[in-house]
mmCIF file of C-alpha atoms in Angstrom:
data_model
loop_
_atom_site.group_PDB
_atom_site.id
_atom_site.type_symbol
_atom_site.label_atom_id
_atom_site.label_comp_id
_atom_site.label_asym_id
_atom_site.label_seq_id
_atom_site.Cartn_x
_atom_site.Cartn_y
_atom_site.Cartn_z
ATOM 1 C CA MET A 1 0.000 0.000 0.000
ATOM 2 C CA SER A 2 1.278 3.434 -0.894
ATOM 3 C CA ASP A 3 2.400 5.782 1.849
ATOM 4 C CA VAL A 4 1.060 8.812 -0.074
ATOM 5 C CA ILE A 5 -2.065 10.348 1.468
ATOM 6 C CA ALA A 6 -4.843 12.015 -0.506
ATOM 7 C CA PRO A 7 -3.296 15.212 -1.939
ATOM 8 C CA LYS A 8 -5.071 18.540 -1.596
ATOM 9 C CA THR A 9 -3.652 20.009 -4.808
ATOM 10 C CA GLN A 10 -4.949 18.759 -8.147
ATOM 11 C CA TRP A 11 -3.203 18.334 -11.488
ATOM 12 C CA PRO A 12 -4.301 20.789 -14.210
ATOM 13 C CA ALA A 13 -7.530 19.228 -15.500
ATOM 14 C CA ALA A 14 -6.458 19.258 -19.150
ATOM 15 C CA LEU A 15 -3.259 17.350 -18.303
ATOM 16 C CA ALA A 16 -4.448 15.030 -15.528
ATOM 17 C CA ASP A 17 -4.681 12.035 -17.878
ATOM 18 C CA SER A 18 -1.460 12.731 -19.765
ATOM 19 C CA PRO A 19 1.263 10.047 -19.934
ATOM 20 C CA SER A 20 3.765 12.334 -18.186
ATOM 21 C CA ILE A 21 1.490 12.825 -15.168
ATOM 22 C CA ALA A 22 0.864 9.066 -15.054
ATOM 23 C CA VAL A 23 4.615 8.393 -14.996
ATOM 24 C CA ILE A 24 5.171 10.894 -12.174
ATOM 25 C CA GLU A 25 2.256 9.519 -10.148
ATOM 26 C CA GLN A 26 3.449 5.930 -10.565
ATOM 27 C CA ALA A 27 7.032 6.802 -9.643
ATOM 28 C CA ILE A 28 5.891 8.571 -6.465
ATOM 29 C CA GLN A 29 3.597 5.696 -5.497
ATOM 30 C CA THR A 30 6.382 3.151 -5.908
ATOM 31 C CA GLY A 31 9.062 5.329 -4.341
ATOM 32 C CA ARG A 32 11.130 5.383 -7.525
ATOM 33 C CA LEU A 33 10.918 9.033 -8.508
ATOM 34 C CA SER A 34 14.145 10.500 -9.864
ATOM 35 C CA HIS A 35 16.070 12.890 -7.609
ATOM 36 C CA SER A 36 15.854 15.594 -10.337
ATOM 37 C CA LEU A 37 12.933 16.438 -12.629
ATOM 38 C CA LEU A 38 13.034 18.945 -15.485
ATOM 39 C CA LEU A 39 9.544 20.208 -16.376
ATOM 40 C CA SER A 40 9.450 22.195 -19.608
ATOM 41 C CA GLY A 41 6.692 23.751 -21.684
ATOM 42 C CA ASP A 42 5.408 27.059 -23.013
ATOM 43 C CA ASP A 43 3.487 28.141 -19.899
ATOM 44 C CA ILE A 44 5.435 28.624 -16.663
ATOM 45 C CA GLU A 45 2.209 28.803 -14.616
ATOM 46 C CA ILE A 46 1.197 25.318 -15.751
ATOM 47 C CA LEU A 47 4.662 24.029 -14.890
ATOM 48 C CA ALA A 48 4.443 25.654 -11.450
ATOM 49 C CA SER A 49 1.085 23.985 -10.851
ATOM 50 C CA ILE A 50 2.520 20.581 -11.801
ATOM 51 C CA ALA A 51 5.511 21.182 -9.525
ATOM 52 C CA ASP A 52 3.204 22.006 -6.593
ATOM 53 C CA CYS A 53 1.163 18.859 -7.176
ATOM 54 C CA THR A 54 4.316 16.764 -7.371
ATOM 55 C CA ALA A 55 5.700 18.290 -4.174
ATOM 56 C CA ASP A 56 2.386 17.741 -2.377
ATOM 57 C CA ARG A 57 2.499 14.025 -3.170
ATOM 58 C CA ILE A 58 6.159 13.664 -2.187
ATOM 59 C CA LEU A 59 5.981 15.537 1.108
ATOM 60 C CA ASN A 60 2.557 14.768 2.531
ATOM 61 C CA THR A 61 2.575 11.092 3.406
ATOM 62 C CA HIS A 62 1.305 9.013 6.331
ATOM 63 C CA ALA A 63 4.801 9.318 7.803
ATOM 64 C CA SER A 64 4.594 13.125 7.884
ATOM 65 C CA SER A 65 3.859 14.737 11.216
ATOM 66 C CA ALA A 66 1.534 17.354 9.700
ATOM 67 C CA TYR A 67 -0.006 18.428 6.385
ATOM 68 C CA PHE A 68 1.187 21.610 4.704
ATOM 69 C CA ALA A 69 0.394 23.013 1.276
ATOM 70 C CA PRO A 70 3.618 23.067 -0.807
ATOM 71 C CA ALA A 71 3.839 26.882 -0.748
ATOM 72 C CA ASN A 72 4.036 26.832 3.056
ATOM 73 C CA HIS A 73 5.690 23.479 3.640
ATOM 74 C CA PRO A 74 8.826 23.678 5.837
ATOM 75 C CA ASP A 75 10.462 20.979 3.690
ATOM 76 C CA CYS A 76 9.645 22.583 0.335
ATOM 77 C CA PHE A 77 12.267 25.115 -0.755
ATOM 78 C CA THR A 78 12.074 27.435 -3.725
ATOM 79 C CA LEU A 79 14.472 29.417 -5.862
ATOM 80 C CA ARG A 80 13.270 32.142 -8.214
ATOM 81 C CA PRO A 81 14.825 34.801 -10.453
ATOM 82 C CA ALA A 82 15.322 38.106 -8.668
ATOM 83 C CA GLY A 83 15.311 41.760 -9.670
ATOM 84 C CA LYS A 84 14.305 43.407 -12.924
ATOM 85 C CA VAL A 85 17.029 41.522 -14.779
ATOM 86 C CA ARG A 86 15.378 38.337 -13.475
ATOM 87 C CA GLN A 87 18.485 36.303 -12.820
ATOM 88 C CA ILE A 88 19.237 33.493 -10.405
ATOM 89 C CA GLY A 89 22.542 34.348 -8.806
ATOM 90 C CA ALA A 90 25.267 32.282 -7.180
ATOM 91 C CA ASP A 91 24.515 33.373 -3.599
ATOM 92 C CA ALA A 92 20.838 32.442 -3.873
ATOM 93 C CA THR A 93 21.790 29.082 -5.377
ATOM 94 C CA ARG A 94 24.225 28.349 -2.536
ATOM 95 C CA ALA A 95 21.511 29.283 -0.020
ATOM 96 C CA LEU A 96 19.104 26.797 -1.571
ATOM 97 C CA ILE A 97 21.723 24.047 -1.596
ATOM 98 C CA GLY A 98 22.404 24.704 2.075
ATOM 99 C CA LYS A 99 18.708 24.258 2.897
ATOM 100 C CA VAL A 100 18.325 20.918 1.119
ATOM 101 C CA GLN A 101 21.435 19.492 2.795
ATOM 102 C CA VAL A 102 19.823 19.486 6.242
ATOM 103 C CA SER A 103 17.352 16.910 7.590
ATOM 104 C CA PRO A 104 13.637 17.412 6.872
ATOM 105 C CA ASN A 105 11.426 19.060 9.476
ATOM 106 C CA VAL A 106 8.048 17.328 9.286
ATOM 107 C CA SER A 107 8.317 14.982 6.304
ATOM 108 C CA VAL A 108 10.499 12.061 5.371
ATOM 109 C CA LYS A 109 11.634 13.823 2.213
ATOM 110 C CA LYS A 110 12.356 17.336 0.927
ATOM 111 C CA THR A 111 11.681 19.103 -2.342
ATOM 112 C CA ALA A 112 13.280 22.093 -4.042
ATOM 113 C CA ILE A 113 11.467 23.910 -6.858
ATOM 114 C CA ILE A 114 13.557 26.126 -9.122
ATOM 115 C CA TYR A 115 11.402 28.474 -11.177
ATOM 116 C CA GLU A 116 12.669 29.559 -14.605
ATOM 117 C CA CYS A 117 15.916 27.671 -14.074
ATOM 118 C CA ASP A 118 17.173 28.933 -17.458
ATOM 119 C CA ARG A 119 17.665 32.295 -15.722
ATOM 120 C CA MET A 120 20.668 30.933 -13.794
ATOM 121 C CA ASN A 121 23.807 32.879 -14.594
ATOM 122 C CA PRO A 122 26.929 30.835 -15.477
ATOM 123 C CA ALA A 123 28.253 30.829 -11.907
ATOM 124 C CA SER A 124 25.007 29.641 -10.364
ATOM 125 C CA ALA A 125 24.516 27.005 -13.082
ATOM 126 C CA ASN A 126 27.922 25.507 -12.378
ATOM 127 C CA ILE A 127 27.324 25.559 -8.621
ATOM 128 C CA PHE A 128 23.989 23.842 -9.112
ATOM 129 C CA LEU A 129 25.484 21.237 -11.449
ATOM 130 C CA LYS A 130 27.683 19.967 -8.614
ATOM 131 C CA THR A 131 24.553 19.368 -6.536
ATOM 132 C CA LEU A 132 23.010 17.316 -9.339
ATOM 133 C CA GLU A 133 26.188 15.273 -9.555
ATOM 134 C CA GLU A 134 25.945 14.458 -5.840
ATOM 135 C CA PRO A 135 22.247 14.911 -4.979
ATOM 136 C CA PRO A 136 21.323 15.238 -1.299
ATOM 137 C CA ALA A 137 19.538 12.279 0.277
ATOM 138 C CA ASN A 138 15.723 12.107 0.337
ATOM 139 C CA THR A 139 15.428 15.202 -1.840
ATOM 140 C CA THR A 140 13.653 15.771 -5.142
ATOM 141 C CA ILE A 141 14.722 18.812 -7.142
ATOM 142 C CA ILE A 142 12.143 20.101 -9.632
ATOM 143 C CA LEU A 143 13.338 22.496 -12.317
ATOM 144 C CA LEU A 144 10.878 24.567 -14.357
ATOM 145 C CA THR A 145 11.681 26.212 -17.691
ATOM 146 C CA THR A 146 10.130 27.393 -20.924
ATOM 147 C CA ARG A 147 13.583 27.329 -22.541
ATOM 148 C CA PRO A 148 15.146 23.949 -21.759
ATOM 149 C CA TYR A 149 17.898 24.281 -24.360
ATOM 150 C CA SER A 150 19.199 27.397 -22.648
ATOM 151 C CA LEU A 151 20.310 25.133 -19.796
ATOM 152 C CA LEU A 152 23.696 23.496 -19.674
ATOM 153 C CA PRO A 153 23.466 20.131 -21.481
ATOM 154 C CA THR A 154 25.025 18.519 -18.405
ATOM 155 C CA ILE A 155 22.125 19.789 -16.263
ATOM 156 C CA ARG A 156 19.502 18.497 -18.709
ATOM 157 C CA SER A 157 21.181 15.094 -18.926
ATOM 158 C CA ARG A 158 21.074 14.614 -15.153
ATOM 159 C CA CYS A 159 17.331 15.172 -14.918
ATOM 160 C CA LEU A 160 14.274 13.147 -15.846
ATOM 161 C CA ASN A 161 12.730 15.307 -18.561
ATOM 162 C CA PHE A 162 9.009 15.982 -19.039
ATOM 163 C CA ARG A 163 7.485 18.390 -21.541
ATOM 164 C CA PHE A 164 3.943 19.663 -21.062
ATOM 165 C CA PRO A 165 1.793 21.372 -23.722
ATOM 166 C CA SER A 166 0.117 24.704 -23.159
ATOM 167 C CA ILE A 167 -3.486 24.905 -22.059
ATOM 168 C CA PRO A 168 -5.459 27.551 -23.990
ATOM 169 C CA ALA A 169 -5.803 30.518 -21.668
ATOM 170 C CA ALA A 170 -9.353 31.458 -20.710
ATOM 171 C CA TYR A 171 -8.178 34.858 -19.506
ATOM 172 C CA SER A 172 -8.720 37.763 -21.870
ATOM 173 C CA PRO A 173 -7.642 41.218 -20.654
ATOM 174 C CA ASP A 174 -10.251 43.954 -20.482
ATOM 175 C CA GLY A 175 -10.331 45.853 -23.756
ATOM 176 C CA TRP A 176 -8.369 43.241 -25.699
ATOM 177 C CA GLY A 177 -11.303 42.101 -27.843
ATOM 178 C CA ALA A 178 -11.987 45.698 -28.881
ATOM 179 C CA TRP A 179 -8.283 46.226 -29.600
ATOM 180 C CA LEU A 180 -8.174 43.238 -31.942
ATOM 181 C CA ALA A 181 -11.366 44.399 -33.677
ATOM 182 C CA ASP A 182 -9.859 47.842 -34.292
ATOM 183 C CA TYR A 183 -6.621 46.255 -35.505
ATOM 184 C CA LYS A 184 -8.539 44.147 -38.035
ATOM 185 C CA ALA A 185 -10.454 47.227 -39.168
ATOM 186 C CA TRP A 186 -7.120 48.995 -39.674
ATOM 187 C CA LEU A 187 -5.895 46.060 -41.761
ATOM 188 C CA ALA A 188 -9.073 46.223 -43.842
ATOM 189 C CA ARG A 189 -8.405 49.865 -44.670
ATOM 190 C CA LEU A 190 -4.838 49.039 -45.681
ATOM 191 C CA ALA A 191 -6.046 46.261 -47.952
ATOM 192 C CA GLY A 192 -8.872 48.322 -49.460
ATOM 193 C CA PRO A 193 -8.798 50.791 -52.340
ATOM 194 C CA LYS A 194 -5.613 52.736 -52.829
ATOM 195 C CA MET A 195 -5.253 55.275 -50.034
ATOM 196 C CA GLU A 196 -4.829 58.993 -50.522
ATOM 197 C CA ARG A 197 -2.275 60.985 -48.572
ATOM 198 C CA ARG A 198 -4.861 61.893 -45.939
ATOM 199 C CA ASP A 199 -5.771 58.212 -45.514
ATOM 200 C CA VAL A 200 -2.131 57.367 -44.923
ATOM 201 C CA ALA A 201 -1.932 60.067 -42.235
ATOM 202 C CA ASP A 202 -5.051 58.688 -40.556
ATOM 203 C CA SER A 203 -3.553 55.208 -40.605
ATOM 204 C CA ILE A 204 -0.407 56.495 -38.901
ATOM 205 C CA PHE A 205 -2.486 58.126 -36.164
ATOM 206 C CA THR A 206 -4.309 54.804 -35.748
ATOM 207 C CA VAL A 207 -0.947 53.073 -35.292
ATOM 208 C CA TYR A 208 -0.013 55.262 -32.356
ATOM 209 C CA GLY A 209 -3.493 54.884 -30.883
ATOM 210 C CA LEU A 210 -3.181 51.097 -31.026
ATOM 211 C CA VAL A 211 0.290 51.226 -29.469
ATOM 212 C CA SER A 212 -0.911 53.436 -26.605
ATOM 213 C CA ARG A 213 -3.953 51.263 -25.894
ATOM 214 C CA PHE A 214 -1.833 48.105 -25.991
ATOM 215 C CA GLY A 215 0.367 49.502 -23.218
ATOM 216 C CA VAL A 216 -2.643 50.354 -21.046
ATOM 217 C CA ILE A 217 -4.230 46.919 -21.555
ATOM 218 C CA LEU A 218 -0.970 45.130 -20.748
ATOM 219 C CA GLU A 219 -0.305 47.183 -17.611
ATOM 220 C CA PHE A 220 -3.831 46.737 -16.251
ATOM 221 C CA ALA A 221 -3.898 42.989 -16.991
ATOM 222 C CA THR A 222 -0.467 42.469 -15.410
ATOM 223 C CA ASP A 223 -1.633 44.229 -12.235
ATOM 224 C CA GLU A 224 -4.761 42.074 -12.071
ATOM 225 C CA ILE A 225 -2.876 38.794 -12.527
ATOM 226 C CA TRP A 226 -0.167 39.866 -10.076
ATOM 227 C CA LYS A 227 -2.710 40.704 -7.357
ATOM 228 C CA LYS A 228 -4.231 37.227 -7.612
ATOM 229 C CA GLN A 229 -0.911 35.405 -7.813
ATOM 230 C CA LYS A 230 0.614 37.389 -4.951
ATOM 231 C CA GLU A 231 -2.018 35.976 -2.588
ATOM 232 C CA ASN A 232 -0.643 32.463 -3.115
ATOM 233 C CA LEU A 233 3.062 33.246 -2.687
ATOM 234 C CA PRO A 234 4.972 32.273 0.453
ATOM 235 C CA ALA A 235 4.909 34.969 3.108
ATOM 236 C CA ASP A 236 8.706 35.149 3.291
ATOM 237 C CA ILE A 237 9.372 35.738 -0.411
ATOM 238 C CA GLY A 238 11.758 38.644 -0.943
ATOM 239 C CA GLU A 239 11.128 41.944 -2.740
ATOM 240 C CA ALA A 240 13.628 41.140 -5.515
ATOM 241 C CA GLU A 241 11.849 37.849 -6.204
ATOM 242 C CA GLN A 242 8.476 39.608 -6.244
ATOM 243 C CA ILE A 243 9.780 42.094 -8.808
ATOM 244 C CA ALA A 244 11.042 39.221 -10.944
ATOM 245 C CA ILE A 245 7.700 37.390 -10.768
ATOM 246 C CA GLU A 246 5.741 40.502 -11.730
ATOM 247 C CA THR A 247 8.132 41.172 -14.607
ATOM 248 C CA GLY A 248 7.725 37.571 -15.720
ATOM 249 C CA ILE A 249 3.927 37.927 -15.724
ATOM 250 C CA ALA A 250 4.174 40.969 -17.990
ATOM 251 C CA ASN A 251 6.613 39.202 -20.316
ATOM 252 C CA ASP A 252 4.452 36.096 -20.621
ATOM 253 C CA LEU A 253 1.272 38.092 -21.163
ATOM 254 C CA ARG A 254 2.691 40.367 -23.847
ATOM 255 C CA THR A 255 4.076 37.341 -25.693
ATOM 256 C CA ARG A 256 0.592 35.785 -25.675
ATOM 257 C CA LEU A 257 -0.933 39.007 -26.967
ATOM 258 C CA PHE A 258 1.625 39.243 -29.765
ATOM 259 C CA ILE A 259 0.785 35.668 -30.749
ATOM 260 C CA GLU A 260 -2.892 36.655 -30.943
ATOM 261 C CA ILE A 261 -1.962 39.624 -33.140
ATOM 262 C CA GLU A 262 -0.154 37.260 -35.485
ATOM 263 C CA GLN A 263 -3.161 34.930 -35.588
ATOM 264 C CA ALA A 264 -5.508 37.873 -36.245
ATOM 265 C CA THR A 265 -3.263 38.960 -39.120
ATOM 266 C CA ARG A 266 -3.386 35.500 -40.662
ATOM 267 C CA ASP A 267 -7.133 35.084 -40.089
ATOM 268 C CA PHE A 268 -7.831 38.396 -41.779
ATOM 269 C CA ALA A 269 -5.451 38.165 -44.690
ATOM 270 C CA VAL A 270 -5.554 34.557 -45.827
ATOM 271 C CA PRO A 271 -9.233 34.160 -46.798
ATOM 272 C CA ALA A 272 -9.953 37.766 -47.686
ATOM 273 C CA ILE A 273 -6.956 38.761 -49.752
ATOM 274 C CA VAL A 274 -4.336 36.189 -50.589
ATOM 275 C CA ALA A 275 -6.465 34.099 -52.924
ATOM 276 C CA GLU A 276 -7.317 37.172 -54.990
ATOM 277 C CA ASN A 277 -4.030 39.060 -54.991
ATOM 278 C CA PRO A 278 -0.558 37.474 -55.307
ATOM 279 C CA LYS A 279 1.030 40.728 -54.124
ATOM 280 C CA ALA A 280 -1.037 40.534 -50.971
ATOM 281 C CA SER A 281 0.308 37.041 -50.394
ATOM 282 C CA ARG A 282 3.850 38.394 -50.347
ATOM 283 C CA ALA A 283 2.712 41.275 -48.149
ATOM 284 C CA LEU A 284 1.234 38.846 -45.636
ATOM 285 C CA THR A 285 4.443 36.840 -45.528
ATOM 286 C CA GLU A 286 6.509 39.989 -44.971
ATOM 287 C CA ALA A 287 4.119 41.338 -42.318
ATOM 288 C CA VAL A 288 4.135 38.093 -40.328
ATOM 289 C CA ALA A 289 7.939 37.963 -40.586
ATOM 290 C CA LYS A 290 8.100 41.498 -39.153
ATOM 291 C CA LEU A 291 5.795 40.475 -36.327
ATOM 292 C CA GLU A 292 7.907 37.413 -35.532
ATOM 293 C CA HIS A 293 10.955 39.680 -35.475
ATOM 294 C CA ALA A 294 9.177 42.079 -33.112
ATOM 295 C CA THR A 295 8.222 39.175 -30.839
ATOM 296 C CA GLY A 296 11.846 38.059 -30.837
ATOM 297 C CA LEU A 297 12.927 41.531 -29.728
ATOM 298 C CA LEU A 298 10.743 41.173 -26.649
ATOM 299 C CA ARG A 299 12.939 38.281 -25.531
ATOM 300 C CA VAL A 300 15.934 40.613 -25.369
ATOM 301 C CA ASN A 301 13.945 43.058 -23.236
ATOM 302 C CA MET A 302 12.943 45.507 -25.958
ATOM 303 C CA ASN A 303 10.050 47.697 -24.852
ATOM 304 C CA GLU A 304 6.769 46.208 -26.094
ATOM 305 C CA SER A 305 5.478 49.584 -27.318
ATOM 306 C CA ALA A 306 8.583 50.096 -29.465
ATOM 307 C CA ALA A 307 8.316 46.549 -30.847
ATOM 308 C CA LEU A 308 4.613 46.960 -31.667
ATOM 309 C CA GLU A 309 5.152 50.380 -33.221
ATOM 310 C CA SER A 310 7.926 48.988 -35.415
ATOM 311 C CA PHE A 311 5.689 46.139 -36.582
ATOM 312 C CA LEU A 312 2.646 48.325 -37.315
ATOM 313 C CA LEU A 313 4.610 50.949 -39.228
ATOM 314 C CA SER A 314 6.367 48.216 -41.194
ATOM 315 C CA SER A 315 2.978 46.692 -41.989
ATOM 316 C CA LEU A 316 1.720 50.053 -43.187
ATOM 317 C CA ARG A 317 4.624 50.319 -45.631
ATOM 318 C CA ILE A 318 4.283 46.704 -46.738
ATOM 319 C CA TRP A 319 0.561 46.749 -47.433
ATOM 320 C CA THR A 320 0.505 50.171 -49.129
ATOM 321 C CA THR A 321 3.259 49.122 -51.561
ATOM 322 C CA ALA A 322 1.656 45.743 -52.314
ATOM 323 C CA ARG A 323 -1.127 47.205 -54.449
#
C-alpha cells in the first residue's frame, strides 16, 4: 500500500490524464521518482502547478507529522529569479543548496522547486550542477523552464525530462477584444482601395493609438494577474523575487498578446486577400515575418510599445506598396 495520502492540490484538469502525469504519479507511489525532474513547456504557470502537485504528493505522506500546502511546507524550498534583470545568482543558489542538505522538518523527504531555471547565470549554473552530480539524500529537485535548451546540457542530462503542452488561456484582458477588432479594421483599410495621402496620415495616427492602448491593456492585466498570484506566494518571499515574478507575468502576457496579433493577421489576410491578390500574399508573408521579429525583440527586453510600433509601421509600408 502506498504511503502517499490524498493530496489537496490537483493536477491541471487538461493534463491530468497525460502520460507524463501518469509516470510521475506511478514513480511517487512506488518510491522510484528521480532525484531531479526537469519540467518544460510554453506556460510557466502550468509548470508551477505541476511542480506544486508533485511536491504535495512527495511531502505529505502518512509518515509526515503534519499536512502543509507546498507553498508553506517547511520541507519545500524554492528558488526564483530576482530583480528586474530576473536572474538566479550564485549566492541564492548556494543558499538553496544549504537548505536541502539538512534533515527534513516534518516529512520524510524534501523538495526544491527552481522556477525559470534557465535564468541561472553561469556561476550559479555551475554551482547547481555539482549538486546534481551528488544529490542530497531524500530530496527531489524540480526544475521549471520554458527554454530547456538554454540550460547546460550537463544539467539536462542529469534530470528526468518531461514536456507539457500549453493549455489555452481562458483569460482575456479587459479591452483586448476591442483592440483586436480595431486592428482588423485597420488592416481592412490598408487592404482596401488605394489610399490617398490623408488616408495614410489617418492610418499612422491609428498606429499610435493602437500602441498606446496596448500599453494600457498590458499594464492593467499584469496588475490584475499579479494581485491574484501574490495571494498564493509564500509569506517570506523577498522583494527582488516579487519584482522578478511581476516582470515575468508581464513578459508572458505580452508574448501571448503578440501571438494573438499574429493569428488575427493570418485570419484576416488569408481568406480575404491572398487568394485574390498574389502581391497581398507576399505582403502577408513579410508582415508576419516582421511580427515574428518584433516578438523576438521582446525576448531581449525591448520595450513592447517600441516593438509593436515597429511592426505596425512596417505593416503600413508593406501593405501600401503591395497594391
